[in-house]
Amino acid sequence: MKPTLLVLAAGMGSRYGGVKQIDAVGKHGECLLDFASYDALRSGFGKIVFVIRKDIEKDFRERLFDRVARNADAEYVFQQRESLLTEAEIAVSSERAKPWGTIHAVLCAEKAVKTPFAVINSDDYYGKEAFKTLSAHLSSIDDASTEHAMVGYVLGNTMSESGSVSRGVCTVKDGYLDSIVENLKIYYKDNKIISEIDGQDHVLTGKEWVSMNLFGFTPKAFEQFNAYWDNFKRTSISEPKKEALLPVAAGDLVKNGQGTIKFYTSSEKWFGMTYPEDREIVKKEIENKIKDGYYPEKLWEK
């Protein structure tokens, strides 16, 4: 059975100032997710599951989903603040405004995912080679396997000139992920790459391998993710800004001996929709890829 692509598209877009998941960047109104869907389907993925917010459903269908669904097996599920919480937990966390994070988003889609699956962000560009790599890996393992995978990128290829980025900095041993540390604020300062952690500046080389949330898991991983989420609720449910993050859960999976993560790499240069200034950059990058024959001028036949 072909693997599934799970798209995390329920983010608030606070830095972008709008619903970046469905902002048009292609010549025929395509969103960045159109290109990810196109690449995934042509790389061997059989189904696409989108995780969205209820309040963007109408626009999401009109600007993206209905078009993709005419060309692929696709569905969407909702991530809401109340999802996967008891009434008591909802009451305790009533002041929270932020989403619960990427692990929460993944678990909201658990019932819709029946095969090994890849996870991507909705606002990042990954490149078709990365999808081919994960499709090949996921197609070669069974549902109960504990050998998962990810595609890492060179930090210097994933920086934004518009502001700071969040990246999981990885260490790799014998071709497998050894550890991953989430760096929530990495930016350029005085021609250096700085990671700000607990108010302290740490200089990075730009050659570090980082996670862009491009992981590949078997359904077996849901067991660990549910345990991680349960522990997160026990320890952090009353903290209004803390999030349950996929890279952290993936790192814990390795650290606790619950599985391995094969580390593949990509030399692709990142671009994405993090800040308002990024939209024109993304449009230009897509235009150049069309000119180079990387994409057809019109992605979909219908």
Short mmCIF file of N, CA, C and O in Angstrom, two decimals, residues 155-256:
data_model
loop_
_atom_site.label_atom_id
_atom_site.label_comp_id
_atom_site.label_asym_id
_atom_site.label_seq_id
_atom_site.Cartn_x
_atom_site.Cartn_y
_atom_site.Cartn_z
N LEU A 155 21.51 23.82 7.64
CA LEU A 155 20.96 25.02 8.27
C LEU A 155 21.09 26.25 7.39
O LEU A 155 20.13 27.03 7.24
N GLY A 156 22.27 26.44 6.80
CA GLY A 156 22.48 27.62 5.98
C GLY A 156 21.56 27.72 4.79
O GLY A 156 21.34 28.82 4.25
N ASN A 157 21.00 26.58 4.36
CA ASN A 157 20.05 26.58 3.24
C ASN A 157 18.61 26.82 3.70
O ASN A 157 17.71 26.85 2.86
N THR A 158 18.41 26.98 5.00
CA THR A 158 17.05 27.10 5.52
C THR A 158 16.81 28.40 6.28
O THR A 158 15.80 28.54 6.96
N MET A 159 17.72 29.35 6.17
CA MET A 159 17.58 30.60 6.89
C MET A 159 16.69 31.59 6.12
O MET A 159 16.59 31.53 4.90
N SER A 160 16.09 32.50 6.86
CA SER A 160 15.26 33.54 6.27
C SER A 160 15.92 34.90 6.46
O SER A 160 16.40 35.21 7.56
N GLU A 161 15.92 35.72 5.42
CA GLU A 161 16.42 37.09 5.53
C GLU A 161 15.39 37.99 6.21
O GLU A 161 15.69 39.11 6.60
N SER A 162 14.16 37.49 6.35
CA SER A 162 13.06 38.33 6.87
C SER A 162 12.94 38.30 8.38
O SER A 162 12.28 39.16 8.96
N GLY A 163 13.56 37.31 9.04
CA GLY A 163 13.44 37.21 10.48
C GLY A 163 13.93 35.88 10.99
O GLY A 163 14.56 35.10 10.26
N SER A 164 13.63 35.57 12.23
CA SER A 164 14.12 34.35 12.85
C SER A 164 13.32 33.13 12.40
O SER A 164 12.19 33.25 11.94
N VAL A 165 13.94 31.95 12.53
CA VAL A 165 13.30 30.68 12.20
C VAL A 165 13.47 29.73 13.37
O VAL A 165 14.35 29.90 14.22
N SER A 166 12.62 28.71 13.40
CA SER A 166 12.73 27.65 14.40
C SER A 166 13.20 26.38 13.70
O SER A 166 12.60 25.96 12.71
N ARG A 167 14.26 25.76 14.21
CA ARG A 167 14.82 24.56 13.59
C ARG A 167 15.25 23.57 14.68
O ARG A 167 15.77 23.96 15.72
N GLY A 168 15.08 22.31 14.38
CA GLY A 168 15.60 21.27 15.25
C GLY A 168 17.01 20.91 14.79
O GLY A 168 17.20 20.40 13.68
N VAL A 169 18.01 21.21 15.59
CA VAL A 169 19.40 20.93 15.24
C VAL A 169 19.72 19.47 15.58
O VAL A 169 19.51 19.02 16.71
N CYS A 170 20.21 18.74 14.57
CA CYS A 170 20.36 17.28 14.68
C CYS A 170 21.82 16.86 14.82
O CYS A 170 22.71 17.47 14.23
N THR A 171 22.03 15.79 15.56
CA THR A 171 23.31 15.07 15.51
C THR A 171 23.00 13.69 14.93
O THR A 171 21.95 13.10 15.21
N VAL A 172 23.94 13.20 14.12
CA VAL A 172 23.72 11.97 13.36
C VAL A 172 24.85 11.00 13.67
O VAL A 172 26.02 11.38 13.75
N LYS A 173 24.49 9.72 13.83
CA LYS A 173 25.48 8.69 14.10
C LYS A 173 25.18 7.46 13.26
O LYS A 173 24.08 6.92 13.32
N ASP A 174 26.15 7.07 12.43
CA ASP A 174 26.03 5.88 11.58
C ASP A 174 24.77 5.90 10.72
O ASP A 174 24.12 4.88 10.50
N GLY A 175 24.42 7.09 10.23
CA GLY A 175 23.30 7.22 9.31
C GLY A 175 21.94 7.30 9.97
O GLY A 175 20.92 7.30 9.27
N TYR A 176 21.92 7.41 11.30
CA TYR A 176 20.65 7.50 12.03
C TYR A 176 20.66 8.74 12.93
O TYR A 176 21.72 9.16 13.40
N LEU A 177 19.49 9.27 13.18
CA LEU A 177 19.37 10.40 14.09
C LEU A 177 19.81 9.97 15.49
O LEU A 177 19.32 8.97 16.01
N ASP A 178 20.73 10.73 16.07
CA ASP A 178 21.19 10.44 17.42
C ASP A 178 20.49 11.34 18.44
O ASP A 178 20.10 10.90 19.52
N SER A 179 20.31 12.60 18.07
CA SER A 179 19.58 13.53 18.95
C SER A 179 19.09 14.70 18.13
O SER A 179 19.57 14.97 17.02
N ILE A 180 18.11 15.39 18.68
CA ILE A 180 17.57 16.59 18.02
C ILE A 180 17.20 17.58 19.11
O ILE A 180 16.54 17.23 20.08
N VAL A 181 17.67 18.82 18.95
CA VAL A 181 17.41 19.86 19.93
C VAL A 181 16.70 21.01 19.24
O VAL A 181 17.23 21.61 18.29
N GLU A 182 15.50 21.31 19.70
CA GLU A 182 14.71 22.37 19.08
C GLU A 182 15.28 23.73 19.45
O GLU A 182 15.41 24.08 20.63
N ASN A 183 15.68 24.49 18.42
CA ASN A 183 16.17 25.86 18.58
C ASN A 183 15.08 26.79 18.06
O ASN A 183 14.84 26.85 16.84
N LEU A 184 14.41 27.49 18.94
CA LEU A 184 13.19 28.22 18.58
C LEU A 184 13.43 29.58 17.96
O LEU A 184 12.50 30.18 17.41
N LYS A 185 14.68 30.08 18.03
CA LYS A 185 14.94 31.42 17.49
C LYS A 185 16.35 31.48 16.92
O LYS A 185 17.32 31.73 17.63
N ILE A 186 16.45 31.24 15.61
CA ILE A 186 17.73 31.30 14.90
C ILE A 186 17.65 32.43 13.88
O ILE A 186 16.67 32.52 13.12
N TYR A 187 18.65 33.28 13.84
CA TYR A 187 18.58 34.45 12.96
C TYR A 187 19.99 34.96 12.63
O TYR A 187 20.98 34.54 13.24
N TYR A 188 20.04 35.84 11.64
CA TYR A 188 21.30 36.48 11.27
C TYR A 188 21.55 37.69 12.18
O TYR A 188 20.64 38.48 12.46
N LYS A 189 22.79 37.83 12.62
CA LYS A 189 23.19 38.98 13.42
C LYS A 189 24.66 39.26 13.18
O LYS A 189 25.51 38.39 13.42
N ASP A 190 24.98 40.44 12.66
CA ASP A 190 26.37 40.82 12.39
C ASP A 190 27.07 39.79 11.51
O ASP A 190 28.21 39.36 11.79
N ASN A 191 26.36 39.34 10.46
CA ASN A 191 26.89 38.36 9.49
C ASN A 191 27.17 36.99 10.12
O ASN A 191 27.93 36.20 9.56
N LYS A 192 26.56 36.73 11.24
CA LYS A 192 26.68 35.42 11.88
C LYS A 192 25.29 34.82 12.05
O LYS A 192 24.29 35.52 12.04
N ILE A 193 25.26 33.48 12.18
CA ILE A 193 24.00 32.81 12.47
C ILE A 193 23.95 32.56 13.97
O ILE A 193 24.82 31.90 14.54
N ILE A 194 22.93 33.12 14.60
CA ILE A 194 22.80 33.07 16.04
C ILE A 194 21.57 32.26 16.44
O ILE A 194 20.49 32.41 15.85
N SER A 195 21.74 31.40 17.43
CA SER A 195 20.61 30.73 18.06
C SER A 195 20.48 31.30 19.46
O SER A 195 21.40 31.22 20.27
N GLU A 196 19.31 31.90 19.74
CA GLU A 196 19.08 32.49 21.05
C GLU A 196 18.36 31.48 21.93
O GLU A 196 17.24 31.08 21.65
N ILE A 197 19.03 31.07 23.01
CA ILE A 197 18.48 30.09 23.93
C ILE A 197 18.56 30.65 25.34
O ILE A 197 19.65 30.99 25.83
N ASP A 198 17.40 30.79 25.99
CA ASP A 198 17.33 31.31 27.35
C ASP A 198 18.06 32.64 27.49
O ASP A 198 18.76 32.91 28.47
N GLY A 199 17.90 33.50 26.47
CA GLY A 199 18.48 34.83 26.52
C GLY A 199 19.95 34.90 26.17
O GLY A 199 20.55 35.99 26.16
N GLN A 200 20.57 33.75 25.88
CA GLN A 200 21.98 33.71 25.53
C GLN A 200 22.16 33.45 24.03
O GLN A 200 21.44 32.63 23.45
N ASP A 201 23.14 34.15 23.42
CA ASP A 201 23.43 33.97 22.01
C ASP A 201 24.45 32.85 21.81
O ASP A 201 25.50 32.84 22.47
N HIS A 202 24.12 31.91 20.91
CA HIS A 202 25.03 30.83 20.56
C HIS A 202 25.30 30.91 19.06
O HIS A 202 24.36 30.91 18.26
N VAL A 203 26.57 30.97 18.68
CA VAL A 203 26.93 31.08 17.27
C VAL A 203 26.91 29.70 16.62
O VAL A 203 27.49 28.74 17.14
N LEU A 204 26.22 29.60 15.48
CA LEU A 204 26.18 28.36 14.71
C LEU A 204 26.97 28.54 13.42
O LEU A 204 27.16 29.66 12.94
N THR A 205 27.42 27.45 12.84
CA THR A 205 28.26 27.53 11.64
C THR A 205 27.44 27.67 10.36
O THR A 205 27.96 28.13 9.35
N GLY A 206 26.19 27.24 10.40
CA GLY A 206 25.38 27.19 9.18
C GLY A 206 25.49 25.87 8.47
O GLY A 206 24.73 25.60 7.53
N LYS A 207 26.41 25.01 8.91
CA LYS A 207 26.59 23.70 8.29
C LYS A 207 25.89 22.58 9.07
O LYS A 207 25.94 21.41 8.66
N GLU A 208 25.24 22.94 10.16
CA GLU A 208 24.54 21.93 10.97
C GLU A 208 23.38 21.32 10.18
O GLU A 208 22.76 21.97 9.32
N TRP A 209 23.11 20.05 10.47
CA TRP A 209 21.92 19.42 9.91
C TRP A 209 20.72 19.80 10.78
O TRP A 209 20.80 19.75 12.01
N VAL A 210 19.63 20.17 10.13
CA VAL A 210 18.45 20.58 10.88
C VAL A 210 17.20 19.88 10.35
O VAL A 210 17.13 19.46 9.20
N SER A 211 16.23 19.77 11.24
CA SER A 211 14.93 19.23 10.88
C SER A 211 14.03 20.34 10.37
O SER A 211 13.97 21.43 10.95
N MET A 212 13.31 20.04 9.29
CA MET A 212 12.27 20.94 8.78
C MET A 212 10.90 20.27 8.96
O MET A 212 9.97 20.55 8.21
N ASN A 213 10.79 19.42 9.95
CA ASN A 213 9.56 18.65 10.21
C ASN A 213 9.19 17.73 9.05
O ASN A 213 8.00 17.45 8.84
N LEU A 214 10.18 17.28 8.30
CA LEU A 214 9.93 16.31 7.24
C LEU A 214 10.34 14.93 7.76
O LEU A 214 11.48 14.50 7.61
N PHE A 215 9.38 14.27 8.39
CA PHE A 215 9.60 12.96 8.99
C PHE A 215 8.78 11.90 8.26
O PHE A 215 7.78 12.20 7.61
N GLY A 216 9.23 10.65 8.40
CA GLY A 216 8.46 9.52 7.91
C GLY A 216 8.30 8.50 9.02
O GLY A 216 9.29 8.07 9.61
N PHE A 217 7.05 8.13 9.32
CA PHE A 217 6.77 7.21 10.42
C PHE A 217 5.88 6.06 9.97
O PHE A 217 5.11 6.20 9.01
N THR A 218 5.96 4.96 10.69
CA THR A 218 4.95 3.91 10.55
C THR A 218 3.85 4.20 11.58
O THR A 218 4.07 4.94 12.54
N PRO A 219 2.67 3.59 11.41
CA PRO A 219 1.61 3.78 12.40
C PRO A 219 2.03 3.40 13.82
O PRO A 219 1.41 3.86 14.79
N LYS A 220 3.06 2.59 13.94
CA LYS A 220 3.56 2.20 15.27
C LYS A 220 3.95 3.43 16.10
O LYS A 220 3.84 3.41 17.33
N ALA A 221 4.37 4.49 15.44
CA ALA A 221 4.82 5.69 16.15
C ALA A 221 3.70 6.36 16.93
O ALA A 221 3.96 7.08 17.90
N PHE A 222 2.45 6.12 16.53
CA PHE A 222 1.34 6.74 17.25
C PHE A 222 1.32 6.32 18.71
O PHE A 222 0.87 7.08 19.58
N GLU A 223 1.79 5.11 19.02
CA GLU A 223 1.84 4.67 20.42
C GLU A 223 2.72 5.60 21.25
O GLU A 223 2.34 6.05 22.33
N GLN A 224 3.91 5.90 20.73
CA GLN A 224 4.83 6.79 21.43
C GLN A 224 4.30 8.22 21.47
O GLN A 224 4.44 8.93 22.47
N PHE A 225 3.68 8.66 20.37
CA PHE A 225 3.19 10.03 20.33
C PHE A 225 2.03 10.24 21.31
O PHE A 225 1.91 11.30 21.93
N ASN A 226 1.17 9.25 21.45
CA ASN A 226 0.09 9.34 22.42
C ASN A 226 0.63 9.39 23.85
O ASN A 226 0.12 10.15 24.69
N ALA A 227 1.66 8.59 24.11
CA ALA A 227 2.28 8.62 25.44
C ALA A 227 2.92 9.98 25.71
O ALA A 227 2.81 10.53 26.82
N TYR A 228 3.59 10.54 24.69
CA TYR A 228 4.21 11.86 24.82
C TYR A 228 3.14 12.91 25.10
O TYR A 228 3.31 13.79 25.97
N TRP A 229 2.03 12.85 24.38
CA TRP A 229 0.94 13.82 24.54
C TRP A 229 0.32 13.70 25.93
O TRP A 229 0.05 14.72 26.58
N ASP A 230 0.11 12.49 26.41
CA ASP A 230 -0.45 12.30 27.74
C ASP A 230 0.47 12.90 28.80
O ASP A 230 0.00 13.54 29.76
N ASN A 231 1.77 12.70 28.64
CA ASN A 231 2.72 13.27 29.60
C ASN A 231 2.74 14.79 29.51
O ASN A 231 2.82 15.49 30.53
N PHE A 232 2.66 15.31 28.29
CA PHE A 232 2.62 16.77 28.10
C PHE A 232 1.43 17.37 28.83
O PHE A 232 1.54 18.40 29.51
N LYS A 233 0.27 16.73 28.72
CA LYS A 233 -0.92 17.24 29.40
C LYS A 233 -0.75 17.21 30.91
O LYS A 233 -1.17 18.15 31.61
N ARG A 234 -0.14 16.17 31.40
CA ARG A 234 0.06 16.07 32.85
C ARG A 234 0.96 17.18 33.38
O ARG A 234 0.75 17.69 34.48
N THR A 235 1.97 17.56 32.60
CA THR A 235 2.98 18.49 33.09
C THR A 235 2.79 19.93 32.62
O THR A 235 3.28 20.86 33.28
N SER A 236 2.07 20.13 31.50
CA SER A 236 2.10 21.47 30.89
C SER A 236 0.74 22.01 30.47
O SER A 236 0.69 23.06 29.83
N ILE A 237 -0.34 21.35 30.81
CA ILE A 237 -1.64 21.76 30.29
C ILE A 237 -2.04 23.16 30.74
O ILE A 237 -2.77 23.87 30.03
N SER A 238 -1.56 23.61 31.89
CA SER A 238 -1.94 24.93 32.38
C SER A 238 -1.01 26.03 31.90
O SER A 238 -1.21 27.20 32.23
N GLU A 239 0.02 25.68 31.12
CA GLU A 239 0.95 26.69 30.59
C GLU A 239 0.45 27.17 29.23
O GLU A 239 0.45 26.41 28.26
N PRO A 240 0.04 28.43 29.10
CA PRO A 240 -0.67 28.90 27.91
C PRO A 240 0.16 28.97 26.63
O PRO A 240 -0.41 29.03 25.54
N LYS A 241 1.49 28.93 26.73
CA LYS A 241 2.30 29.09 25.53
C LYS A 241 3.14 27.87 25.18
O LYS A 241 3.75 27.83 24.10
N LYS A 242 3.18 26.88 26.04
CA LYS A 242 4.02 25.71 25.77
C LYS A 242 3.34 24.82 24.73
O LYS A 242 2.13 24.65 24.74
N GLU A 243 4.15 24.23 23.82
CA GLU A 243 3.61 23.39 22.75
C GLU A 243 4.24 22.01 22.76
O GLU A 243 5.40 21.84 23.12
N ALA A 244 3.45 21.03 22.34
CA ALA A 244 3.93 19.66 22.18
C ALA A 244 4.48 19.53 20.76
O ALA A 244 3.71 19.52 19.80
N LEU A 245 5.79 19.42 20.63
CA LEU A 245 6.45 19.54 19.33
C LEU A 245 6.89 18.19 18.77
O LEU A 245 7.46 17.37 19.50
N LEU A 246 6.66 17.99 17.49
CA LEU A 246 7.02 16.74 16.82
C LEU A 246 8.51 16.44 16.90
O LEU A 246 8.88 15.29 17.19
N PRO A 247 9.42 17.39 16.63
CA PRO A 247 10.85 17.05 16.73
C PRO A 247 11.25 16.59 18.13
O PRO A 247 12.11 15.72 18.27
N VAL A 248 10.64 17.15 19.15
CA VAL A 248 10.95 16.74 20.52
C VAL A 248 10.48 15.31 20.75
O VAL A 248 11.21 14.47 21.30
N ALA A 249 9.26 15.01 20.31
CA ALA A 249 8.74 13.64 20.47
C ALA A 249 9.56 12.64 19.66
O ALA A 249 9.80 11.52 20.11
N ALA A 250 10.00 13.04 18.46
CA ALA A 250 10.83 12.15 17.65
C ALA A 250 12.17 11.90 18.33
O ALA A 250 12.67 10.77 18.34
N GLY A 251 12.75 12.95 18.90
CA GLY A 251 14.01 12.78 19.62
C GLY A 251 13.84 11.88 20.83
O GLY A 251 14.71 11.05 21.12
N ASP A 252 12.72 12.01 21.53
CA ASP A 252 12.46 11.15 22.69
C ASP A 252 12.30 9.69 22.27
O ASP A 252 12.72 8.78 22.99
N LEU A 253 11.67 9.48 21.12
CA LEU A 253 11.49 8.12 20.61
C LEU A 253 12.84 7.42 20.46
O LEU A 253 13.01 6.26 20.84
N VAL A 254 13.81 8.16 19.93
CA VAL A 254 15.16 7.61 19.77
C VAL A 254 15.85 7.45 21.12
O VAL A 254 16.42 6.40 21.44
N LYS A 255 15.78 8.50 21.94
CA LYS A 255 16.46 8.50 23.24
C LYS A 255 15.97 7.38 24.15
O LYS A 255 16.75 6.78 24.90
N ASN A 256 14.67 7.09 24.06
CA ASN A 256 14.09 6.06 24.93
C ASN A 256 14.17 4.65 24.36
O ASN A 256 13.63 3.71 24.94
#
